Amino acid sequence: QVQLQESGPGLVKPSETLSLTCTVSRGSVRSVSFYWGWIRQAPGKGLEWIGSIYYTGNTSYTSSLKSRVSMSVDTSENQFFLSLSSMTAADTAVYYCARGGVSTGWFYNWGQGILVTVSS
Amino acid sequence: EIVMTQSPATLSVSPGEGATLFCRASQSISTNLAWYQQKPGQVPRLLIYATSTRATGTPARFSGSGSGTEFTLTISSLQSEDFAFYHCQQYNNWPSVTFGGGTKVEIK
């Protein structure tokens, strides 16, 4: 069973850029069968899809964050990354990385999530 | 971008009773809809995909229906472990997806 693990800072200052890493084990980010996604959840709120990336580097982002988001993948390290710039308190959330099938569309495997708080 | 609206925001149900959750899409998504269950402090778990197909391990008391813009998740007889947060997700334009705002099912 594939495993995903998020890592990064738990605290970010306003206006700074958040950088998160998702490390994949027992599976390969190079697989042609999967997309790799980032999803967040503000405290007490629903899930918000941030974006997804394919191993080739092809990306898709939600329109509301498109100007601030960047995703990349490192197949040699079996990792993919999220960068979110100009952070504000509204970006405080648990950030999840997840795996979705190319021919499906849902996220079956999720990381445990990492709480990111934006505060000075 | 397709907007997903879930209702109600909170549903109070007694154990053993049934519950129906709703999910509406701002435009037709055919049957490209998934449901997730999330218990407090836990990771979302895929419950149903393709509107009505139960994921591995999903009990038969969970059923999904709908097409186009209107969808429902029905829990036939709530067990204690079913009190949780439920999210719908459309994937009609995969890999671009959107989630609904969620429904909390709480004990009445």
mmCIF file of C-alpha atoms in Angstrom:
data_model
loop_
_atom_site.group_PDB
_atom_site.id
_atom_site.type_symbol
_atom_site.label_atom_id
_atom_site.label_comp_id
_atom_site.label_asym_id
_atom_site.label_seq_id
_atom_site.Cartn_x
_atom_site.Cartn_y
_atom_site.Cartn_z
ATOM 1 C CA GLN A 1 0.000 0.000 0.000
ATOM 2 C CA VAL A 2 1.443 3.346 -1.056
ATOM 3 C CA GLN A 3 2.247 5.783 1.722
ATOM 4 C CA LEU A 4 2.430 9.566 1.514
ATOM 5 C CA GLN A 5 4.012 11.843 4.097
ATOM 6 C CA GLU A 6 3.891 15.629 4.163
ATOM 7 C CA SER A 7 6.743 17.649 5.601
ATOM 8 C CA GLY A 8 7.474 21.321 6.013
ATOM 9 C CA PRO A 9 7.124 24.196 8.462
ATOM 10 C CA GLY A 10 4.220 24.275 10.864
ATOM 11 C CA LEU A 11 4.411 28.036 11.203
ATOM 12 C CA VAL A 12 4.731 30.604 8.442
ATOM 13 C CA LYS A 13 4.757 34.382 8.732
ATOM 14 C CA PRO A 14 2.302 36.517 6.760
ATOM 15 C CA SER A 15 3.534 37.380 3.260
ATOM 16 C CA GLU A 16 6.028 34.505 3.279
ATOM 17 C CA THR A 17 6.028 31.541 0.910
ATOM 18 C CA LEU A 18 4.990 28.096 2.129
ATOM 19 C CA SER A 19 6.999 25.166 0.836
ATOM 20 C CA LEU A 20 5.763 21.630 1.482
ATOM 21 C CA THR A 21 7.124 18.269 0.439
ATOM 22 C CA CYS A 22 5.234 15.030 -0.022
ATOM 23 C CA THR A 23 7.399 11.927 0.126
ATOM 24 C CA VAL A 24 5.971 8.814 -1.477
ATOM 25 C CA SER A 25 6.916 5.332 -0.309
ATOM 26 C CA ARG A 26 5.822 1.875 -1.457
ATOM 27 C CA GLY A 27 4.958 3.457 -4.782
ATOM 28 C CA SER A 28 6.483 5.616 -7.487
ATOM 29 C CA VAL A 29 5.663 9.190 -8.460
ATOM 30 C CA ARG A 30 6.933 8.203 -11.914
ATOM 31 C CA SER A 31 3.951 5.913 -12.403
ATOM 32 C CA VAL A 32 1.943 6.656 -15.544
ATOM 33 C CA SER A 33 -1.202 5.656 -13.683
ATOM 34 C CA PHE A 34 -1.453 8.414 -11.089
ATOM 35 C CA TYR A 35 -1.797 12.116 -10.477
ATOM 36 C CA TRP A 36 -0.482 13.610 -7.238
ATOM 37 C CA GLY A 37 -2.519 16.245 -5.495
ATOM 38 C CA TRP A 38 -2.535 18.806 -2.723
ATOM 39 C CA ILE A 39 -5.705 19.445 -0.752
ATOM 40 C CA ARG A 40 -6.165 21.655 2.287
ATOM 41 C CA GLN A 41 -8.706 22.006 5.060
ATOM 42 C CA ALA A 42 -9.079 25.134 7.151
ATOM 43 C CA PRO A 43 -10.053 24.524 10.800
ATOM 44 C CA GLY A 44 -13.650 23.333 10.976
ATOM 45 C CA LYS A 45 -14.136 23.720 7.231
ATOM 46 C CA GLY A 46 -14.459 21.513 4.175
ATOM 47 C CA LEU A 47 -11.787 20.264 1.822
ATOM 48 C CA GLU A 48 -10.288 22.563 -0.808
ATOM 49 C CA TRP A 49 -8.386 21.142 -3.753
ATOM 50 C CA ILE A 50 -5.253 23.184 -4.437
ATOM 51 C CA GLY A 51 -3.869 21.403 -7.469
ATOM 52 C CA SER A 52 -2.497 18.218 -8.982
ATOM 53 C CA ILE A 53 0.670 17.233 -10.814
ATOM 54 C CA TYR A 54 1.649 14.400 -13.123
ATOM 55 C CA TYR A 55 5.133 12.887 -13.113
ATOM 56 C CA THR A 56 5.896 14.705 -16.371
ATOM 57 C CA GLY A 57 5.380 18.006 -14.552
ATOM 58 C CA ASN A 58 1.982 18.679 -16.071
ATOM 59 C CA THR A 59 -0.055 20.632 -13.525
ATOM 60 C CA SER A 60 -3.601 21.746 -12.848
ATOM 61 C CA TYR A 61 -4.431 24.365 -10.215
ATOM 62 C CA THR A 62 -7.587 25.711 -8.674
ATOM 63 C CA SER A 63 -8.437 29.084 -10.144
ATOM 64 C CA SER A 64 -8.684 30.880 -6.794
ATOM 65 C CA LEU A 65 -5.041 30.109 -5.933
ATOM 66 C CA LYS A 66 -3.533 29.898 -9.400
ATOM 67 C CA SER A 67 -1.594 33.155 -9.107
ATOM 68 C CA ARG A 68 0.131 32.003 -5.903
ATOM 69 C CA VAL A 69 0.622 28.259 -6.423
ATOM 70 C CA SER A 70 3.399 26.241 -7.938
ATOM 71 C CA MET A 71 3.882 22.487 -7.892
ATOM 72 C CA SER A 72 6.805 20.367 -8.981
ATOM 73 C CA VAL A 73 7.956 16.783 -8.841
ATOM 74 C CA ASP A 74 11.297 15.068 -8.280
ATOM 75 C CA THR A 75 11.103 11.535 -9.607
ATOM 76 C CA SER A 76 14.613 10.693 -8.419
ATOM 77 C CA GLU A 77 13.664 11.434 -4.820
ATOM 78 C CA ASN A 78 10.088 10.146 -5.212
ATOM 79 C CA GLN A 79 8.724 13.432 -3.963
ATOM 80 C CA PHE A 80 6.443 16.189 -5.104
ATOM 81 C CA PHE A 81 6.186 19.722 -3.818
ATOM 82 C CA LEU A 82 3.838 22.594 -3.132
ATOM 83 C CA SER A 83 4.763 26.245 -3.050
ATOM 84 C CA LEU A 84 2.192 28.833 -1.988
ATOM 85 C CA SER A 85 3.258 32.454 -1.921
ATOM 86 C CA SER A 86 1.979 35.539 -0.101
ATOM 87 C CA MET A 87 0.569 33.556 2.774
ATOM 88 C CA THR A 88 -2.129 35.116 4.965
ATOM 89 C CA ALA A 89 -4.103 33.958 7.974
ATOM 90 C CA ALA A 90 -6.745 32.651 5.570
ATOM 91 C CA ASP A 91 -4.223 30.046 4.405
ATOM 92 C CA THR A 92 -4.038 28.477 7.863
ATOM 93 C CA ALA A 93 -5.093 24.878 7.298
ATOM 94 C CA VAL A 94 -4.153 21.246 7.368
ATOM 95 C CA TYR A 95 -2.448 20.494 4.078
ATOM 96 C CA TYR A 96 -2.798 16.988 2.664
ATOM 97 C CA CYS A 97 -1.013 15.333 -0.211
ATOM 98 C CA ALA A 98 -2.900 12.581 -2.003
ATOM 99 C CA ARG A 99 -2.822 10.202 -4.945
ATOM 100 C CA GLY A 100 -5.459 9.954 -7.625
ATOM 101 C CA GLY A 101 -5.709 7.637 -10.596
ATOM 102 C CA VAL A 102 -5.204 9.038 -14.089
ATOM 103 C CA SER A 103 -8.277 7.226 -15.355
ATOM 104 C CA THR A 104 -10.380 7.676 -12.256
ATOM 105 C CA GLY A 105 -10.607 11.093 -10.624
ATOM 106 C CA TRP A 106 -10.859 10.480 -6.937
ATOM 107 C CA PHE A 107 -8.185 10.456 -4.247
ATOM 108 C CA TYR A 108 -7.809 7.027 -2.709
ATOM 109 C CA ASN A 109 -4.540 7.474 -0.808
ATOM 110 C CA TRP A 110 -3.856 10.393 1.496
ATOM 111 C CA GLY A 111 -1.025 11.557 3.688
ATOM 112 C CA GLN A 112 -1.655 12.243 7.353
ATOM 113 C CA GLY A 113 -1.703 15.985 6.773
ATOM 114 C CA ILE A 114 0.376 18.805 8.188
ATOM 115 C CA LEU A 115 -1.055 21.767 10.062
ATOM 116 C CA VAL A 116 0.291 25.053 8.754
ATOM 117 C CA THR A 117 -0.429 28.150 10.803
ATOM 118 C CA VAL A 118 0.127 31.626 9.409
ATOM 119 C CA SER A 119 1.028 34.021 12.169
ATOM 120 C CA SER A 120 3.633 36.625 12.960
ATOM 121 C CA GLU B 1 -14.849 26.118 -12.297
ATOM 122 C CA ILE B 2 -17.606 23.809 -11.085
ATOM 123 C CA VAL B 3 -19.015 24.759 -7.693
ATOM 124 C CA MET B 4 -20.257 21.977 -5.424
ATOM 125 C CA THR B 5 -22.826 22.783 -2.743
ATOM 126 C CA GLN B 6 -23.602 20.365 0.052
ATOM 127 C CA SER B 7 -26.662 20.451 2.282
ATOM 128 C CA PRO B 8 -27.442 20.525 5.040
ATOM 129 C CA ALA B 9 -24.308 21.826 6.694
ATOM 130 C CA THR B 10 -25.183 19.837 9.812
ATOM 131 C CA LEU B 11 -27.523 16.870 10.157
ATOM 132 C CA SER B 12 -28.618 15.671 13.585
ATOM 133 C CA VAL B 13 -29.662 12.032 13.572
ATOM 134 C CA SER B 14 -30.405 9.418 16.219
ATOM 135 C CA PRO B 15 -28.490 6.130 16.033
ATOM 136 C CA GLY B 16 -30.421 3.604 13.998
ATOM 137 C CA GLU B 17 -32.167 6.255 11.940
ATOM 138 C CA GLY B 18 -31.488 6.916 8.286
ATOM 139 C CA ALA B 19 -29.853 9.999 6.859
ATOM 140 C CA THR B 20 -29.770 11.627 3.446
ATOM 141 C CA LEU B 21 -27.064 14.057 2.424
ATOM 142 C CA PHE B 22 -27.253 16.218 -0.682
ATOM 143 C CA CYS B 23 -24.661 17.484 -3.106
ATOM 144 C CA ARG B 24 -25.417 19.841 -5.990
ATOM 145 C CA ALA B 25 -23.140 20.783 -8.889
ATOM 146 C CA SER B 26 -23.267 24.167 -10.615
ATOM 147 C CA GLN B 27 -23.252 22.376 -13.969
ATOM 148 C CA SER B 28 -23.686 18.831 -15.154
ATOM 149 C CA ILE B 29 -20.988 16.418 -14.043
ATOM 150 C CA SER B 30 -22.649 13.257 -15.347
ATOM 151 C CA THR B 31 -21.933 10.682 -12.619
ATOM 152 C CA ASN B 32 -18.390 11.854 -11.914
ATOM 153 C CA LEU B 33 -18.872 12.233 -8.185
ATOM 154 C CA ALA B 34 -17.144 10.793 -5.147
ATOM 155 C CA TRP B 35 -17.987 10.884 -1.449
ATOM 156 C CA TYR B 36 -15.512 10.852 1.432
ATOM 157 C CA GLN B 37 -15.993 10.253 5.134
ATOM 158 C CA GLN B 38 -13.815 12.074 7.636
ATOM 159 C CA LYS B 39 -13.858 11.384 11.343
ATOM 160 C CA PRO B 40 -12.488 13.989 13.783
ATOM 161 C CA GLY B 41 -8.721 14.139 13.667
ATOM 162 C CA GLN B 42 -8.544 11.652 10.827
ATOM 163 C CA VAL B 43 -7.753 11.701 7.137
ATOM 164 C CA PRO B 44 -10.622 11.663 4.614
ATOM 165 C CA ARG B 45 -11.477 8.173 3.441
ATOM 166 C CA LEU B 46 -12.985 7.404 0.050
ATOM 167 C CA LEU B 47 -16.481 6.083 0.578
ATOM 168 C CA ILE B 48 -18.141 6.051 -2.844
ATOM 169 C CA TYR B 49 -17.019 6.845 -6.398
ATOM 170 C CA ALA B 50 -18.774 7.117 -9.732
ATOM 171 C CA THR B 51 -21.813 8.326 -7.782
ATOM 172 C CA SER B 52 -22.891 4.921 -6.541
ATOM 173 C CA THR B 53 -19.974 2.470 -6.407
ATOM 174 C CA ARG B 54 -18.894 1.650 -2.882
ATOM 175 C CA ALA B 55 -15.149 1.722 -2.274
ATOM 176 C CA THR B 56 -13.451 -1.270 -0.711
ATOM 177 C CA GLY B 57 -14.548 -1.608 2.872
ATOM 178 C CA THR B 58 -17.589 0.680 2.631
ATOM 179 C CA PRO B 59 -20.562 -0.947 4.348
ATOM 180 C CA ALA B 60 -23.688 -1.678 2.326
ATOM 181 C CA ARG B 61 -25.724 0.746 4.456
ATOM 182 C CA PHE B 62 -24.070 3.537 2.468
ATOM 183 C CA SER B 63 -25.564 4.209 -0.960
ATOM 184 C CA GLY B 64 -25.151 6.955 -3.506
ATOM 185 C CA SER B 65 -27.370 8.104 -6.320
ATOM 186 C CA GLY B 66 -27.922 10.901 -8.780
ATOM 187 C CA SER B 67 -26.650 12.246 -12.066
ATOM 188 C CA GLY B 68 -26.147 15.566 -13.770
ATOM 189 C CA THR B 69 -26.289 18.144 -11.001
ATOM 190 C CA GLU B 70 -28.141 16.474 -8.111
ATOM 191 C CA PHE B 71 -26.645 13.751 -5.932
ATOM 192 C CA THR B 72 -27.447 12.062 -2.658
ATOM 193 C CA LEU B 73 -25.626 9.946 -0.118
ATOM 194 C CA THR B 74 -27.931 7.812 1.975
ATOM 195 C CA ILE B 75 -27.015 6.033 5.170
ATOM 196 C CA SER B 76 -29.734 3.525 5.871
ATOM 197 C CA SER B 77 -29.281 3.044 9.614
ATOM 198 C CA LEU B 78 -26.666 5.117 11.356
ATOM 199 C CA GLN B 79 -24.131 3.320 13.490
ATOM 200 C CA SER B 80 -21.988 5.068 16.072
ATOM 201 C CA GLU B 81 -18.990 5.018 13.744
ATOM 202 C CA ASP B 82 -20.936 6.861 11.018
ATOM 203 C CA PHE B 83 -21.094 10.142 12.881
ATOM 204 C CA ALA B 84 -18.544 12.105 10.931
ATOM 205 C CA PHE B 85 -18.004 14.753 8.291
ATOM 206 C CA TYR B 86 -18.926 13.880 4.697
ATOM 207 C CA HIS B 87 -17.479 15.545 1.600
ATOM 208 C CA CYS B 88 -18.514 15.269 -2.020
ATOM 209 C CA GLN B 89 -16.033 15.797 -4.849
ATOM 210 C CA GLN B 90 -16.614 16.182 -8.572
ATOM 211 C CA TYR B 91 -14.022 15.010 -11.061
ATOM 212 C CA ASN B 92 -15.792 15.749 -14.335
ATOM 213 C CA ASN B 93 -12.821 17.778 -15.565
ATOM 214 C CA TRP B 94 -10.118 15.627 -13.984
ATOM 215 C CA PRO B 95 -7.387 16.447 -13.031
ATOM 216 C CA SER B 96 -9.231 19.618 -12.073
ATOM 217 C CA VAL B 97 -11.623 18.805 -9.247
ATOM 218 C CA THR B 98 -13.694 20.594 -6.634
ATOM 219 C CA PHE B 99 -15.077 19.610 -3.252
ATOM 220 C CA GLY B 100 -18.297 20.601 -1.575
ATOM 221 C CA GLY B 101 -18.326 22.416 1.730
ATOM 222 C CA GLY B 102 -19.123 19.247 3.659
ATOM 223 C CA THR B 103 -21.916 17.950 5.876
ATOM 224 C CA LYS B 104 -21.424 17.111 9.524
ATOM 225 C CA VAL B 105 -23.559 14.208 10.706
ATOM 226 C CA GLU B 106 -23.926 14.465 14.464
ATOM 227 C CA ILE B 107 -25.704 12.514 17.142
ATOM 228 C CA LYS B 108 -29.148 13.864 17.977
#
